[in-house]
Coordinates of C-alpha atoms in Angstrom, one line a residue:
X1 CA -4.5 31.8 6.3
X2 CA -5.8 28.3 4.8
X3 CA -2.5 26.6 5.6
X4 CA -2.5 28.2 9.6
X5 CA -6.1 27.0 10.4
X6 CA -5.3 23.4 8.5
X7 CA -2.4 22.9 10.4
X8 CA -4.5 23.8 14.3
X9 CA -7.0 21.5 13.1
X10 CA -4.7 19.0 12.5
X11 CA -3.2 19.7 15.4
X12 CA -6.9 19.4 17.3
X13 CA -7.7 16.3 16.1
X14 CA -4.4 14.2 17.1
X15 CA -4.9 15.1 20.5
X16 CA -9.1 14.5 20.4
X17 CA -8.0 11.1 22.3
X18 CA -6.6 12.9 25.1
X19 CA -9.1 15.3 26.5
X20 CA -12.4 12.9 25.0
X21 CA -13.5 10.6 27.9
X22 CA -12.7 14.0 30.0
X23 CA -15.5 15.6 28.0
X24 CA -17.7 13.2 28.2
X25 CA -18.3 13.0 31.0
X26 CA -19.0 16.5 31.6
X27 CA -21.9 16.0 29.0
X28 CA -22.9 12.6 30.7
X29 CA -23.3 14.3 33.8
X30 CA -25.1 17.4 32.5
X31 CA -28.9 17.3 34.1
X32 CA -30.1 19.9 31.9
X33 CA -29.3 17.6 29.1
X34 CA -32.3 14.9 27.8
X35 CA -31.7 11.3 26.8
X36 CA -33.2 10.0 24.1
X37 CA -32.7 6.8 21.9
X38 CA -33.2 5.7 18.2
X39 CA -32.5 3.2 15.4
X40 CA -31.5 5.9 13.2
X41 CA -28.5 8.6 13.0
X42 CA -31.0 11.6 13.3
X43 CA -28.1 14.4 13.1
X44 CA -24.6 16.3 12.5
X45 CA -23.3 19.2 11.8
X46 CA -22.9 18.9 7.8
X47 CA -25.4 20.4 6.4
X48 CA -27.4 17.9 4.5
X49 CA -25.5 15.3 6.3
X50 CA -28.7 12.4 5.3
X51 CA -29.0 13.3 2.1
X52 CA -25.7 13.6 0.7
X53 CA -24.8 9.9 2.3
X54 CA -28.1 8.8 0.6
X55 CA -29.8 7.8 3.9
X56 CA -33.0 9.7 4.0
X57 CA -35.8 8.5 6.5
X58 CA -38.9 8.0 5.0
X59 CA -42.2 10.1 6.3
X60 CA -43.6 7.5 8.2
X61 CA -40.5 6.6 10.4
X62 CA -40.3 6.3 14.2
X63 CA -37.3 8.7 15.1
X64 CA -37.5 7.5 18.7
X65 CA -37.4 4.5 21.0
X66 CA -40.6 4.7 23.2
X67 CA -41.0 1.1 23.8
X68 CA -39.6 -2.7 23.3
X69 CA -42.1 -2.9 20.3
X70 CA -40.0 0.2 18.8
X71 CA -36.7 -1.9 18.5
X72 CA -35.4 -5.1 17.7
X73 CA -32.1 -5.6 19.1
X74 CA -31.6 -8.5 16.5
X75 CA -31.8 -6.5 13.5
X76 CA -31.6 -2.5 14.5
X77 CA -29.0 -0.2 15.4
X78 CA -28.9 2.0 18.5
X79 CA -28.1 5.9 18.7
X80 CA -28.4 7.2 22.0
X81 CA -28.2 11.3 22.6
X82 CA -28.2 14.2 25.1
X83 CA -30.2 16.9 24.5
X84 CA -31.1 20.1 25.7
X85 CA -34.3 20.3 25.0
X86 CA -35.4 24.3 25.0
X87 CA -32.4 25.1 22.4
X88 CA -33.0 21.9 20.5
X89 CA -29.2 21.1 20.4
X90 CA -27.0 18.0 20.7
X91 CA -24.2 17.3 22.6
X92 CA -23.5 14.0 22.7
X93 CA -24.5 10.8 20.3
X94 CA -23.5 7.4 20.4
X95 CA -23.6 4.5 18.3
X96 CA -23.8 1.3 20.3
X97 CA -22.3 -1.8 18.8
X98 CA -22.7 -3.6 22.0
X99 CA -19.6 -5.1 24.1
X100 CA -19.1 -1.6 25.2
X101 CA -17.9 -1.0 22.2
X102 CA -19.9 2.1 20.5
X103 CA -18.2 5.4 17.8
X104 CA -19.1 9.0 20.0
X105 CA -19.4 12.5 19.0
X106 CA -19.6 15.1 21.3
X107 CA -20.8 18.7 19.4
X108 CA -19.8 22.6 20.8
X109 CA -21.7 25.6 19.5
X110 CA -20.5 29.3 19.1
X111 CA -22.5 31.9 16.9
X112 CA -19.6 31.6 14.7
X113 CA -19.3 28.1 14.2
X114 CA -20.3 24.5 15.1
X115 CA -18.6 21.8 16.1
X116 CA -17.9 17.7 16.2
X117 CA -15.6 15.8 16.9
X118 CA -16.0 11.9 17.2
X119 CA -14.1 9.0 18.5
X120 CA -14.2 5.2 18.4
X121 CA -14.6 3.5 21.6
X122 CA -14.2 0.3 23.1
X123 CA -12.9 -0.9 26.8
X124 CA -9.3 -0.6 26.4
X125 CA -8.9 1.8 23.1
X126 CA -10.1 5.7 22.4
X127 CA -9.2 6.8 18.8
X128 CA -10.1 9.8 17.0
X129 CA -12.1 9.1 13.6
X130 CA -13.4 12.9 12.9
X131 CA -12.8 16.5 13.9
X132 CA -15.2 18.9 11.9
X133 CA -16.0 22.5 11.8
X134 CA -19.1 24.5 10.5
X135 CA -18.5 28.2 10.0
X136 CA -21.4 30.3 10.0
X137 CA -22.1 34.0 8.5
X138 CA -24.9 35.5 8.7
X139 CA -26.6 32.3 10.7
X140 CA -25.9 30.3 7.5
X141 CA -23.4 27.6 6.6
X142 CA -20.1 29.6 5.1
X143 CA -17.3 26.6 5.3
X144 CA -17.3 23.1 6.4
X145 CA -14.2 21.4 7.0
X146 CA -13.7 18.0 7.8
X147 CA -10.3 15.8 9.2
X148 CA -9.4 12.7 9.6
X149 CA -6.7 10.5 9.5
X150 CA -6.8 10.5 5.9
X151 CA -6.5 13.9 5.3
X152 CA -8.5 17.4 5.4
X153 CA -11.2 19.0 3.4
X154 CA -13.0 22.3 2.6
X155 CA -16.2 22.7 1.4
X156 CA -17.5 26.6 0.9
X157 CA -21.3 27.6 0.4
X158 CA -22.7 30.1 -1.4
X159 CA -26.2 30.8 0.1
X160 CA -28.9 32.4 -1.7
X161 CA -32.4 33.6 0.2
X162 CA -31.8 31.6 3.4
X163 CA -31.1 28.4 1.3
X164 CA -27.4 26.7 0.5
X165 CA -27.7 26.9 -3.4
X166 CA -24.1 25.0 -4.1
X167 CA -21.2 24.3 -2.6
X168 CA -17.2 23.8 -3.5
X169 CA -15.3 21.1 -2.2
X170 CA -11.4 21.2 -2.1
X171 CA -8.7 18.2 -1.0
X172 CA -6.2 20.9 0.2
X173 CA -3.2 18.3 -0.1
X174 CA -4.9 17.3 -3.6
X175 CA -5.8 18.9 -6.9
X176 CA -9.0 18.0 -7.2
X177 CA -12.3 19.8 -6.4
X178 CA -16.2 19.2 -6.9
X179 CA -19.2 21.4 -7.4
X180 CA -22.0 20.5 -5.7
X181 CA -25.8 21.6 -6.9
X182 CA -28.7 21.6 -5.0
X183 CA -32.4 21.8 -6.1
X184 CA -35.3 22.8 -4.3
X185 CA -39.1 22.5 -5.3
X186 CA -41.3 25.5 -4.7
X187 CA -41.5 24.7 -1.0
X188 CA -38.0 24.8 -0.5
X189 CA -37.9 21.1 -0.2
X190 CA -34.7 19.4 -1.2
X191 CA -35.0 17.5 -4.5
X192 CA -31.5 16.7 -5.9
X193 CA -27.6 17.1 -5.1
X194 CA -25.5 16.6 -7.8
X195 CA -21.7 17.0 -7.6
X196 CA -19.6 17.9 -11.0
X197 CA -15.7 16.8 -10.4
X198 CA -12.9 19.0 -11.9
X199 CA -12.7 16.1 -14.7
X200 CA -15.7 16.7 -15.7
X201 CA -17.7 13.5 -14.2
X202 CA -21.1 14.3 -13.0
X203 CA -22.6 12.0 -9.7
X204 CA -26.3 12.5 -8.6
X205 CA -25.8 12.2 -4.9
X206 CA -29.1 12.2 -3.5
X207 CA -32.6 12.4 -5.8
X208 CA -36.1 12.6 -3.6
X209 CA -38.1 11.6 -6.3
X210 CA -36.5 8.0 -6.4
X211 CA -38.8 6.4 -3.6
X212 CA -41.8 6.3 -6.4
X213 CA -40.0 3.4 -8.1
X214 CA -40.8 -0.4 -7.1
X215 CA -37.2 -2.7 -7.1
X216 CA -38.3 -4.5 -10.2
X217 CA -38.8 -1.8 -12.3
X218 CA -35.6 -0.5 -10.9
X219 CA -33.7 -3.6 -12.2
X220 CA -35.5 -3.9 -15.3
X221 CA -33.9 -0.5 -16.5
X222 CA -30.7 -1.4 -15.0
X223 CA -30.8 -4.4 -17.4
X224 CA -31.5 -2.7 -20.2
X225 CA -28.8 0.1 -19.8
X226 CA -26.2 -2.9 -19.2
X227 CA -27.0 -4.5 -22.2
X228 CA -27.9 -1.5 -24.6
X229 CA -26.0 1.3 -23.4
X230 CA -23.1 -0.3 -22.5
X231 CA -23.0 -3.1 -25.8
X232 CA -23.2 0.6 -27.9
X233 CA -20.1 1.9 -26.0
X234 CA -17.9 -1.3 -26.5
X235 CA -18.8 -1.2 -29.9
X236 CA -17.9 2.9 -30.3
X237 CA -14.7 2.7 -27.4
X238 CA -13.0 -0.3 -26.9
X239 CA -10.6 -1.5 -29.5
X240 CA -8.2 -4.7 -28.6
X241 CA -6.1 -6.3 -30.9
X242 CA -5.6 -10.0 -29.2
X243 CA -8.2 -12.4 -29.4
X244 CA -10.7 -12.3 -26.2
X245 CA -12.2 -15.0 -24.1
X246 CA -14.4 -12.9 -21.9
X247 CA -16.3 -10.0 -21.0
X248 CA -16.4 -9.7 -17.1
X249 CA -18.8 -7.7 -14.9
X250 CA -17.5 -7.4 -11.2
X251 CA -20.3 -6.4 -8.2
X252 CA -20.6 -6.3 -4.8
X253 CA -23.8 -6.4 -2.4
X254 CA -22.9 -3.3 -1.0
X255 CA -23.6 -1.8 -3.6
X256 CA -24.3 -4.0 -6.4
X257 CA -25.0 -1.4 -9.4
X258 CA -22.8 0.2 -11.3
X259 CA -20.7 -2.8 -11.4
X260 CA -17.1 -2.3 -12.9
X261 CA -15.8 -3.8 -16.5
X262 CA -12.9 -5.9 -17.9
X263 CA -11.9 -7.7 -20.8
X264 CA -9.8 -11.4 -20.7
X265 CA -7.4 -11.6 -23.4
X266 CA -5.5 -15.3 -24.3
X267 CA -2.2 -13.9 -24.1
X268 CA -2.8 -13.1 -20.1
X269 CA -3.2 -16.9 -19.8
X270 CA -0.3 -19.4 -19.3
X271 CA -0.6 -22.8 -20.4
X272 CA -4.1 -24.6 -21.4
X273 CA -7.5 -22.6 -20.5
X274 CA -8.8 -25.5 -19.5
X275 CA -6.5 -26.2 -16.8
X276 CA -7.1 -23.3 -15.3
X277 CA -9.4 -22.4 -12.4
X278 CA -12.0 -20.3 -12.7
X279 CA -11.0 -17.9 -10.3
X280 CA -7.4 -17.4 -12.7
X281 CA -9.9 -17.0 -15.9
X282 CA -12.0 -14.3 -14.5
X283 CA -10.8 -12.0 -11.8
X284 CA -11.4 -8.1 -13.3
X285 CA -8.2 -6.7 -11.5
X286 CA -5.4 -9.1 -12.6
X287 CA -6.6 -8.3 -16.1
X288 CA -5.1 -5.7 -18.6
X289 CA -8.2 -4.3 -20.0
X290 CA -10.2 -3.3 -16.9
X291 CA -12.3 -0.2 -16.0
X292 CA -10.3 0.7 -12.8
X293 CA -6.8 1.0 -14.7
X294 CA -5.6 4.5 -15.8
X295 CA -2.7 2.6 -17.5
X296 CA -1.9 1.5 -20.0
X297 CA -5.0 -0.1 -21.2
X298 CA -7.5 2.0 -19.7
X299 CA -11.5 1.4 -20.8
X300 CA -13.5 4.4 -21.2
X301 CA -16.8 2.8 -19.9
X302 CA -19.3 5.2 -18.8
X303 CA -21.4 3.7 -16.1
X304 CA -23.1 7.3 -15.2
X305 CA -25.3 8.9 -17.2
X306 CA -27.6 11.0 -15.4
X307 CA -30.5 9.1 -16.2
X308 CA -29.5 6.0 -14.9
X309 CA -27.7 7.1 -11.8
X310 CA -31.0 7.0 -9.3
X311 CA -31.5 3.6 -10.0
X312 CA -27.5 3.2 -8.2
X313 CA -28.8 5.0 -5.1
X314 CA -32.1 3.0 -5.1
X315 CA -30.4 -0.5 -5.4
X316 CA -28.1 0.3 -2.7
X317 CA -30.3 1.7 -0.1
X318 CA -32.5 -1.5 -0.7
X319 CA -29.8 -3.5 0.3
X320 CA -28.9 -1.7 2.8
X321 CA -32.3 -2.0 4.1
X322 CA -32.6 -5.5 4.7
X323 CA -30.9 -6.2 8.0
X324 CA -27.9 -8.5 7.7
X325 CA -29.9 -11.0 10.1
X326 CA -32.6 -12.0 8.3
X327 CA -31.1 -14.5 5.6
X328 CA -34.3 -15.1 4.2
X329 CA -34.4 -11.2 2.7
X330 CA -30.7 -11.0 2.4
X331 CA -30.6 -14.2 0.1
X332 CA -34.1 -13.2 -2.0
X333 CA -32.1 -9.7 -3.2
X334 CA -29.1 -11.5 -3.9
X335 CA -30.6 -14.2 -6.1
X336 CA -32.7 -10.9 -7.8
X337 CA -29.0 -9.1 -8.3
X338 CA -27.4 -12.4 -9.9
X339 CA -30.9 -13.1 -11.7
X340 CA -30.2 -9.4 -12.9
X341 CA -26.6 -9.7 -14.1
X342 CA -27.0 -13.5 -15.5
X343 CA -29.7 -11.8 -18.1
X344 CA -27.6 -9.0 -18.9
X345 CA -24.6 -11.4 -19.7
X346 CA -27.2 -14.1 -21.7
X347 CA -28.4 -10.9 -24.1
X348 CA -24.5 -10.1 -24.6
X349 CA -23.7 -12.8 -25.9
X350 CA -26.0 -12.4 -28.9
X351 CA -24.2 -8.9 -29.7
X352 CA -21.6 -9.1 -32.8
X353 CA -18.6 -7.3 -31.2
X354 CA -16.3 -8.0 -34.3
X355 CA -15.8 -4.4 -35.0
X356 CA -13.9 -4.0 -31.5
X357 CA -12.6 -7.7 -30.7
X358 CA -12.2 -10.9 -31.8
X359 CA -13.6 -13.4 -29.7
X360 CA -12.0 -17.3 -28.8
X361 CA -14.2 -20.0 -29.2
X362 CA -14.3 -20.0 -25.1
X363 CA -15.9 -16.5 -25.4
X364 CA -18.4 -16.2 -22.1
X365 CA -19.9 -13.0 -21.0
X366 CA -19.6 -13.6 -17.3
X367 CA -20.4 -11.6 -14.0
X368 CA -19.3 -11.9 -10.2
X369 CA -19.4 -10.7 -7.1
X370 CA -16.0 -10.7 -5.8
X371 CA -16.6 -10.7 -2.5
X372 CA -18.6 -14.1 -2.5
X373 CA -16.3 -15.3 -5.0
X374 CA -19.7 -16.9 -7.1
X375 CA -18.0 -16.6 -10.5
X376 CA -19.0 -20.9 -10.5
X377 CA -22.3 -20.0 -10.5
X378 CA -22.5 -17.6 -13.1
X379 CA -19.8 -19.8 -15.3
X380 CA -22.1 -23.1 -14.9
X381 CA -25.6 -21.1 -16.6
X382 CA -23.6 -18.9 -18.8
X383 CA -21.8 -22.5 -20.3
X384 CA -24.8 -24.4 -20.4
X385 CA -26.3 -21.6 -21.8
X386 CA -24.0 -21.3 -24.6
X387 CA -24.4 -24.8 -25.4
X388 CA -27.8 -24.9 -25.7
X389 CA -27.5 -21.5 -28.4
X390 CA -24.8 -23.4 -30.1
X391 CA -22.6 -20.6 -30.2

């Protein structure tokens, strides 16, 4: 039955291009449909949609554009939609990038399911990003699926008292599933997701209790798990024969916590270390012992104990606060995520790691974001550092 629907959905979404602008303007031209505007992506069919991408508005949000003091079309996005106002349904929203380009969804509605399906736009181009389905029984969410052009997924609910209580989702073309929890206060309020993988691995995706905690305390604990927690695990996991000339944290701004793991060893290096550039010496992927390889050297780093994994979702929704535009901001939490990482790699240097690794005498705990390439930075302080410590 599976394999039939998959395959019309499929089906559905390769021709989305097709019949789209045809669609659209059918809705465009609807006058029982109400336009309204915002800076934020207020709705889709997923249930949950907000929460489980970790982009929950806080209370005292403007959903709407009233006014020119209500947007800053420097540093905001625009959502436009149509909707009819007395059933309190969408049909149309669009994301504006400007330059007539803009990403559309137009939704349908049937009492058995619901329905998106989303393109990207621009003057010349129409291109299907998204077809998705909500089945409903009983007026409540019984199977999402979800295509795009990579692939096809199926989540099933199981619904308990008018609330979704968890959910299963399945790669059809993969074997591979998660388990998704959800916990509600005694209001029914949302409080947590959590998904459970079929290895095992547990994510928190979204956690409403995070918002209570102030950036620096935030990185303080991150801090201490990065040295502590993760020192303790080198010491207990990892177990390398050749001499090593570096531990290496890799990050990005986009989401600059957990940050991955690798470990330089001499025999990766050809000719003279010191006639190497900086970006040979450290550079996680081209190195044997890295967090991201399943083979052969694989390192069995946990980065996601419960405990620490709201302080992921509240470092990345920070950044992702601070518009790209103002430099000023953008700048101040990048100096606090380098200021973060350079501390962790200064208190790791003063850890005895014999019992896993020996180290060369150009032994440097180092850090980088590699998309800004700043591995200089961190090399400079970290060197210096060293010196002074006569290690």
């Amino acid at each position: 039955m599976y394999n039939t629907l998959y395959a019309k959905i499929q089906e559905e979404f390769d021709r989305i291009a097709d019949t789209f602008i045809e669609k659209e303007i059918d809705v465009l031209a609807d006058e029982s449909l109400i336009t309204i505007q915002s800076k934020y992506n207020l709705y889709d069919i997923q249930p949950y949609f907000a929460q489980l991408a970790n982009e929950v508005l806080g209370p005292d949000a403007k959903l709407t554009i009233e006014s020119e003091d209500d947007f800053d079309p420097e540093t905001d996005d625009l959502y436009e939609y149509k909707i009819n106002f007395e059933s309190r349904k969408t049909y149309l929203k669009r994301e504006h990038y400007g330059g007539g380009v803009f990403y559309s969804t137009l939704y349908e509605y049937t009492d058995e399911y619901h329905k998106s399906f989303s393109v990207y736009q621009n003057k010349e181009t129409v291109k299907a990003t998204n077809l998705s389905y909500l089945y409903l029984k009983n007026g409540m969410p019984d199977q999402f699926i979800e295509c795009t052009e990579y692939g096809i997924s199926l989540k099933s609910y199981t619904c308990e008292n008018g609330i979704i209580k968890n959910y299963k989702l399945e790669w059809p073309e993969h074997n591979h599933h998660c388990i998704g929890e959800l916990t509600f206060d005694t209001k029914r309020n949302l409080e947590m997701i959590t998904e459970t993988a079929s290895d095992g691995r547990v994510r928190i995706l979204f956690d409403a209790t995070v918002s209570t905690k102030n950036i620096e305390e935030v990185l303080a604990q991150l801090e201490t798990f990065l040295v502590e927690n993760i020192a303790d695990q080198i010491l207990e996991k990892v177990k390398i024969e050749e001499p090593v000339y570096c531990i290496l944290f890799e990050y990005t701004m986009q989401g600059p916590f957990p940050p991955t793991i690798a470990f330089g060893i001499t025999s990766e290096i050809e000719g003279n270390f010191e006639d190497k550039e900086l970006y040979e010496l450290y550079n996680a992927p081209d190195m044997q012992y890295f967090s991201e390889n399943d083979y052969p050297n694989s390192i069995n780093i946990d980065f996601y104990p419960i405990d620490i994994q709201p302080n992921y979702l509240i470092t990345t929704s920070y950044g992702e606060n601070i518009p790209w535009q103002d430099e000023e901001a953008c700048g101040i939490w990048e100096k606090q995520v380098f200021d973060t990482y350079l501390r962790v790699c200064k208190r790791l240097m003063h850890f005895d790691f014999s019992k896993s690794f020996t180290k060369t005498e150009n032994f440097l705990v180092m850090a980088r974001d590699f998309e800004r390439c700043n591995e200089n930075d961190f090399y400079q302080n970290m060197l210096q550092y060293k010196i002074n410590n006569k290690y």
